[in-house]
Amino acid sequence: MQKCDILIRDCIRLKPDMSISGTCSVVIKDTKIAKILENEEDAAEWAADEVLDGRGKLLMPGLVDGHTHTCQQLLRGRVSDEYPMVWTRFLVPFESNLRPEDSYISGQLACLEMIKHGTTAFADAGGVHMDKVVEATVESGMRAAIAKSTMDMGNAIVGAMKETADEAIAHTKDLYEAYQGAGDGRIDIWFAIRQVMTCSEKLVRMVGESARELHTGIHAHLCEHKDEVSFCLQNYQLRPAQYLEKMGVLGPNLLTAHNVLLSDRDISILAENEVKIIHCPRANLANHGFPKTPQILEAGLSVGLGCDGAAPSNLDLFDEMKVLRYSMMAYWGLPTFNPVVMPCASLLKMATQGGANAIGYGDVLGSVEEGKKADVILLNIAQPHITPTQNLINSVVEAANGHDVTDSIINGKLVMKNREVLTLDEEKIRFEAQKHMEEIIKRAY
C-alpha cells in the first residue's frame, strides 16, 4: 500500500488540450499531482490522509486571477453608477485612509471570496500595507504574486499615496526581503507600475532594473483608458507600450492589466517581448471599451483574466469568462459573421493556463498533469444547469459559476471541502469586515 496526502476518487478531469477524460482517480503527494489513475484497481493501492469523492464532479486547474486589488474589497457596491474618474474620486481616497488592520481584514475577505469561487492564485497590483495582505494570504493557503502600489507623480488627491521613486523602490525591496517565498513558497513579491501617468521616468526605469536584479515580476496597468494614451503621446511622443519598451521594462516578467487601447503596433511590440496580457472584461466594458482580444491571441500573446477587485462586482472568474465571450462575439464576431471568434475552450484556458503564465508559473501550474503543482478544484457538474450536456467545456463556460466549486486544493493542501473554507473563519471575517468598512467610510468621505 502506497501513501499519499490526498486521493480524489472517481472524478472526470479537464485535460491540457481542453478535452474531458473518462472517470479517473488522482493522487496528490508532496504538493504535486503524483499520479492520474485510469482504473479503480490502481486507486485501491493508495492510502490517503484525505479522500475526496469525485463522483459527479469535474477536476480542473484552479483559476488564476491575473489582476486584482485586495485592498479595495471593502469598496464593494460604491463605484457602480458613478461618473469618472472613480479612481481619483473614490479609490484613492479610500485606499489612502486604510490602516494596517483594514488591509489585513480586506485581504482575508478577498482570499475567502476567491477560494469560494474556485480561484487558487492571484496577482495583486498593489495597495497600502501590503505586508498585511501577504499575512492574510499566507493564512488563507492561497498562492499569489503581490506588489506594492507605486507612484511618485499625480495631483493632490493622489498625493496621499505618493512617494519618491527611491522610497517606492526601497519599500518594495523591504517587502521582498521580508516575504519573498513565504507560505512554503506560495508568495512572490513583485514590483509595480501603477500607471504611466503617476510614475516618473526615473521610477519606471528603477522598477525595471530592480525586478531584473531580484529576478522577480512587474505588474502594470497598461492602455487602460484614453487619458493614459494621450498623456504618453503628449509627454513622451510615444504610446504607452512604446514608452515602456524605451524604458527597458518590457519582457516575459511583465504582467500588463486591461490592455484595452492597444494599437496593432502595440500588440506586435508586446508579442516580441513576450509580455503577459490580462483582460478584466467587466471593468473594461464598464469604463474603457472592447479590447482586441482575437488579434492579441493571433499574435501569440498569452492572455489571462482578472476581476480587477471587488469594488464594482465580485471575484468570480466564471463571470469574467462569460462577459468576455459575449462582448467579443458582439463586437468582433457579429460584424464579420464569425461565431467562433472567442471559443469556450480559449476562455477556459485563459482563466487557468493564461493566469498561470502571467504569474510566472506556467510550467508548473495551469493544467491537471502528473508532476504539476496540485492547485486544483472540483466543480459539481451533477446539477440541472450544467448536465446533461452535449459539450461539457461549453457548459462550464456558459453556465457554471463560482458557487459550483465544492473543493479546492492549493499547493497540495485541502483549503476548501464541501464549500467550507478550512483556513479562514468566514463568519468572523465578514463580521469584522463590516465594522472596518464603516470606520473607513467615516475617515475617507
Coordinates of N, CA, C and O in Angstrom, one line a residue, residues 21-110:
S21 N -11.6 13.9 -19.7 CA -11.2 12.5 -19.6 C -12.4 11.6 -19.2 O -13.4 12.1 -18.8
G22 N -12.1 10.3 -19.2 CA -13.1 9.4 -18.6 C -12.9 9.4 -17.1 O -12.1 10.2 -16.5
T23 N -13.6 8.6 -16.4 CA -13.5 8.5 -14.9 C -12.1 8.1 -14.5 O -11.5 7.2 -15.1
C24 N -11.6 8.8 -13.5 CA -10.2 8.6 -13.1 C -10.1 8.9 -11.6 O -11.0 9.5 -11.0
S25 N -9.0 8.6 -11.0 CA -8.6 9.0 -9.6 C -7.3 9.7 -9.7 O -6.4 9.4 -10.5
V26 N -7.1 10.7 -8.8 CA -5.9 11.5 -8.8 C -5.2 11.5 -7.5 O -5.9 11.7 -6.4
V27 N -3.9 11.2 -7.5 CA -3.1 11.1 -6.3 C -2.3 12.4 -6.1 O -1.6 12.8 -7.0
I28 N -2.4 12.9 -4.9 CA -1.7 14.2 -4.6 C -0.8 13.9 -3.4 O -1.2 13.4 -2.4
K29 N 0.5 14.2 -3.7 CA 1.5 13.9 -2.7 C 2.6 14.9 -2.7 O 3.1 15.3 -3.8
D30 N 3.1 15.4 -1.6 CA 4.2 16.4 -1.5 C 4.0 17.6 -2.4 O 4.8 18.0 -3.2
T31 N 2.8 18.2 -2.4 CA 2.4 19.4 -3.1 C 2.1 19.2 -4.6 O 1.7 20.1 -5.2
K32 N 2.3 18.0 -5.1 CA 2.2 17.8 -6.5 C 1.1 16.7 -6.9 O 0.7 15.9 -6.0
I33 N 0.7 16.7 -8.2 CA -0.1 15.7 -8.7 C 0.9 14.5 -9.0 O 1.6 14.5 -10.0
A34 N 0.8 13.5 -8.2 CA 1.7 12.4 -8.3 C 1.3 11.4 -9.4 O 2.2 10.9 -10.1
K35 N 0.0 11.0 -9.4 CA -0.4 10.0 -10.3 C -1.9 10.3 -10.8 O -2.7 10.8 -10.0
I36 N -2.1 10.0 -12.0 CA -3.5 10.1 -12.5 C -3.8 8.6 -12.9 O -3.2 8.0 -13.8
L37 N -4.8 8.0 -12.2 CA -5.1 6.6 -12.3 C -6.4 6.4 -13.1 O -7.4 7.0 -12.8
E38 N -6.3 5.6 -14.1 CA -7.4 5.4 -15.0 C -8.3 4.3 -14.6 O -9.4 4.1 -15.2
N39 N -7.9 3.4 -13.7 CA -8.8 2.3 -13.3 C -8.9 2.2 -11.8 O -8.0 2.6 -11.0
E40 N -10.0 1.6 -11.3 CA -10.3 1.5 -9.9 C -9.3 0.7 -9.1 O -8.9 1.0 -8.0
E41 N -8.8 -0.4 -9.8 CA -7.8 -1.2 -9.1 C -6.6 -0.5 -8.7 O -6.0 -0.7 -7.6
D42 N -6.1 0.4 -9.5 CA -4.9 1.2 -9.2 C -5.1 2.1 -8.0 O -4.3 2.3 -7.1
A43 N -6.3 2.7 -8.0 CA -6.7 3.6 -6.8 C -6.7 2.9 -5.5 O -6.4 3.5 -4.5
A44 N -7.1 1.6 -5.5 CA -7.2 0.8 -4.3 C -5.8 0.6 -3.7 O -5.7 0.2 -2.5
E45 N -4.8 0.8 -4.4 CA -3.4 0.6 -3.9 C -2.9 1.8 -3.1 O -1.8 1.7 -2.5
W46 N -3.7 2.9 -3.0 CA -3.2 4.1 -2.3 C -4.0 4.3 -1.0 O -5.2 4.2 -1.0
A47 N -3.2 4.6 0.0 CA -3.8 5.0 1.3 C -3.6 6.5 1.5 O -2.4 7.0 1.5
A48 N -4.7 7.3 1.7 CA -4.5 8.7 1.7 C -5.0 9.3 3.1 O -5.8 8.7 3.7
D49 N -4.3 10.4 3.5 CA -4.8 11.1 4.7 C -6.2 11.7 4.5 O -6.9 11.8 5.4
E50 N -6.5 12.1 3.2 CA -7.8 12.6 2.9 C -8.3 12.1 1.6 O -7.5 12.1 0.6
V51 N -9.5 11.6 1.6 CA -10.1 11.0 0.4 C -11.3 11.9 0.0 O -12.2 12.1 0.8
L52 N -11.3 12.4 -1.2 CA -12.4 13.2 -1.7 C -13.2 12.4 -2.8 O -12.6 11.7 -3.6
D53 N -14.5 12.4 -2.6 CA -15.4 11.7 -3.5 C -15.6 12.6 -4.8 O -16.2 13.7 -4.7
G54 N -15.1 12.1 -5.9 CA -15.2 12.9 -7.1 C -16.4 12.6 -8.0 O -16.5 13.1 -9.1
R55 N -17.3 11.7 -7.6 CA -18.4 11.4 -8.4 C -19.3 12.6 -8.7 O -19.6 13.3 -7.8
G56 N -19.6 12.7 -10.0 CA -20.4 13.9 -10.4 C -19.7 15.2 -10.4 O -20.3 16.3 -10.4
K57 N -18.3 15.1 -10.4 CA -17.5 16.3 -10.3 C -16.4 16.3 -11.4 O -15.9 15.3 -11.8
L58 N -16.1 17.6 -11.8 CA -15.0 17.8 -12.8 C -13.8 18.3 -12.0 O -13.9 19.3 -11.3
L59 N -12.7 17.6 -12.2 CA -11.4 18.1 -11.6 C -10.8 19.0 -12.7 O -10.6 18.6 -13.8
M60 N -10.5 20.2 -12.3 CA -9.8 21.2 -13.2 C -8.8 22.0 -12.5 O -8.7 22.0 -11.3
P61 N -7.9 22.7 -13.3 CA -6.9 23.5 -12.6 C -7.6 24.6 -11.9 O -8.7 25.1 -12.3
G62 N -7.0 25.1 -10.8 CA -7.5 26.2 -10.1 C -7.5 27.4 -11.0 O -6.6 27.6 -11.8
L63 N -8.4 28.3 -10.8 CA -8.4 29.6 -11.6 C -7.4 30.5 -11.1 O -7.1 30.5 -9.9
V64 N -6.9 31.4 -11.9 CA -5.9 32.4 -11.5 C -6.4 33.7 -11.9 O -6.6 34.0 -13.1
D65 N -6.6 34.6 -10.9 CA -7.0 36.0 -11.1 C -5.8 36.8 -11.4 O -5.0 37.1 -10.5
G66 N -5.6 37.2 -12.6 CA -4.4 37.8 -13.0 C -4.3 39.3 -12.7 O -3.2 39.9 -12.9
H67 N -5.3 39.9 -12.2 CA -5.3 41.3 -11.8 C -6.4 41.6 -10.8 O -7.6 41.6 -11.2
T68 N -6.0 41.9 -9.6 CA -6.9 42.3 -8.6 C -6.4 43.3 -7.7 O -5.2 43.6 -7.7
H69 N -7.2 43.9 -6.8 CA -6.8 44.8 -5.8 C -7.5 44.4 -4.5 O -8.6 44.8 -4.2
T70 N -6.8 43.6 -3.7 CA -7.4 43.1 -2.4 C -7.7 44.2 -1.5 O -8.6 44.1 -0.6
C71 N -7.0 45.4 -1.6 CA -7.3 46.5 -0.6 C -8.5 47.2 -1.0 O -8.9 48.2 -0.3
Q72 N -9.2 46.9 -2.1 CA -10.4 47.6 -2.5 C -11.7 46.7 -2.1 O -12.8 47.0 -2.5
Q73 N -11.5 45.6 -1.4 CA -12.6 44.7 -1.1 C -13.7 45.4 -0.4 O -14.9 45.0 -0.7
L74 N -13.4 46.3 0.5 CA -14.5 46.9 1.3 C -15.1 48.1 0.6 O -15.8 48.9 1.2
L75 N -14.7 48.3 -0.7 CA -15.4 49.3 -1.6 C -16.5 48.7 -2.3 O -17.1 49.4 -3.2
R76 N -16.9 47.5 -2.1 CA -17.9 46.8 -2.9 C -19.2 47.6 -2.9 O -19.7 48.1 -1.9
G77 N -19.7 47.8 -4.1 CA -21.0 48.5 -4.3 C -20.9 50.0 -4.4 O -21.9 50.6 -4.6
R78 N -19.7 50.5 -4.3 CA -19.6 52.0 -4.2 C -19.4 52.7 -5.5 O -19.8 53.8 -5.7
V79 N -18.7 52.0 -6.5 CA -18.3 52.7 -7.7 C -19.2 52.5 -8.9 O -19.1 53.2 -9.9
S80 N -20.2 51.6 -8.7 CA -21.2 51.4 -9.8 C -22.1 52.7 -10.0 O -22.4 53.3 -9.0
D81 N -22.5 53.0 -11.2 CA -23.4 54.1 -11.5 C -22.8 55.4 -11.1 O -23.5 56.4 -10.8
E82 N -21.4 55.5 -11.1 CA -20.8 56.8 -10.8 C -20.0 57.3 -12.0 O -19.6 56.5 -12.8
Y83 N -20.0 58.6 -12.1 CA -19.3 59.2 -13.3 C -17.8 59.2 -13.0 O -17.3 59.1 -11.9
P84 N -17.0 59.1 -14.1 CA -15.5 59.2 -13.9 C -15.1 60.5 -13.3 O -15.8 61.5 -13.4
M85 N -13.9 60.5 -12.7 CA -13.0 59.4 -12.6 C -13.2 58.7 -11.2 O -12.8 59.4 -10.2
V86 N -13.6 57.5 -11.2 CA -13.8 56.9 -9.9 C -12.5 56.6 -9.2 O -12.5 56.5 -8.0
W87 N -11.4 56.5 -10.0 CA -10.1 56.3 -9.4 C -9.7 57.4 -8.5 O -9.3 57.2 -7.3
T88 N -9.9 58.6 -8.9 CA -9.5 59.8 -8.1 C -10.6 60.2 -7.1 O -10.3 60.7 -6.0
R89 N -11.8 59.9 -7.4 CA -12.9 60.3 -6.5 C -13.2 59.3 -5.4 O -13.7 59.7 -4.3
F90 N -12.9 58.0 -5.6 CA -13.3 57.0 -4.6 C -12.1 56.1 -4.3 O -11.8 56.0 -3.1
L91 N -11.5 55.6 -5.3 CA -10.5 54.5 -5.0 C -9.3 55.1 -4.2 O -8.9 54.5 -3.1
V92 N -8.7 56.2 -4.6 CA -7.5 56.7 -4.0 C -7.9 57.3 -2.6 O -7.2 57.0 -1.6
P93 N -9.0 58.1 -2.4 CA -9.3 58.5 -1.0 C -9.5 57.3 -0.1 O -9.1 57.3 1.1
F94 N -10.2 56.3 -0.6 CA -10.4 55.1 0.2 C -9.1 54.4 0.6 O -8.9 54.2 1.8
E95 N -8.3 54.1 -0.4 CA -7.1 53.4 -0.1 C -6.1 54.2 0.8 O -5.4 53.7 1.7
S96 N -6.2 55.5 0.6 CA -5.3 56.4 1.4 C -5.6 56.4 2.9 O -4.8 56.7 3.7
N97 N -6.9 56.1 3.2 CA -7.3 56.1 4.6 C -7.3 54.7 5.2 O -7.8 54.5 6.4
L98 N -6.8 53.7 4.5 CA -6.7 52.4 5.1 C -5.6 52.3 6.1 O -4.5 52.8 5.9
R99 N -5.9 51.7 7.2 CA -4.9 51.4 8.3 C -4.4 49.9 8.1 O -5.1 49.1 7.5
P100 N -3.3 49.6 8.7 CA -2.8 48.2 8.6 C -3.9 47.1 8.9 O -4.0 46.1 8.1
E101 N -4.6 47.3 9.9 CA -5.7 46.3 10.2 C -6.8 46.2 9.2 O -7.4 45.2 9.0
D102 N -7.0 47.4 8.5 CA -8.0 47.4 7.4 C -7.5 46.5 6.2 O -8.3 45.8 5.6
S103 N -6.3 46.7 5.8 CA -5.7 46.0 4.7 C -5.7 44.5 5.0 O -5.9 43.6 4.2
Y104 N -5.5 44.1 6.3 CA -5.4 42.7 6.7 C -6.8 42.1 6.6 O -7.0 41.0 6.0
I105 N -7.8 42.7 7.1 CA -9.2 42.2 7.0 C -9.7 42.2 5.6 O -10.4 41.3 5.1
S106 N -9.3 43.2 4.8 CA -9.7 43.3 3.4 C -9.0 42.1 2.6 O -9.7 41.5 1.8
G107 N -7.7 41.8 2.9 CA -7.0 40.7 2.3 C -7.7 39.4 2.7 O -7.8 38.5 1.8
Q108 N -8.1 39.2 3.9 CA -8.7 38.0 4.3 C -10.0 37.8 3.6 O -10.3 36.7 3.1
L109 N -10.8 38.9 3.5 CA -12.1 38.8 2.8 C -12.0 38.5 1.4 O -12.7 37.7 0.8
A110 N -11.0 39.1 0.7 CA -10.7 38.8 -0.7 C -10.3 37.4 -0.9 O -10.8 36.7 -1.8

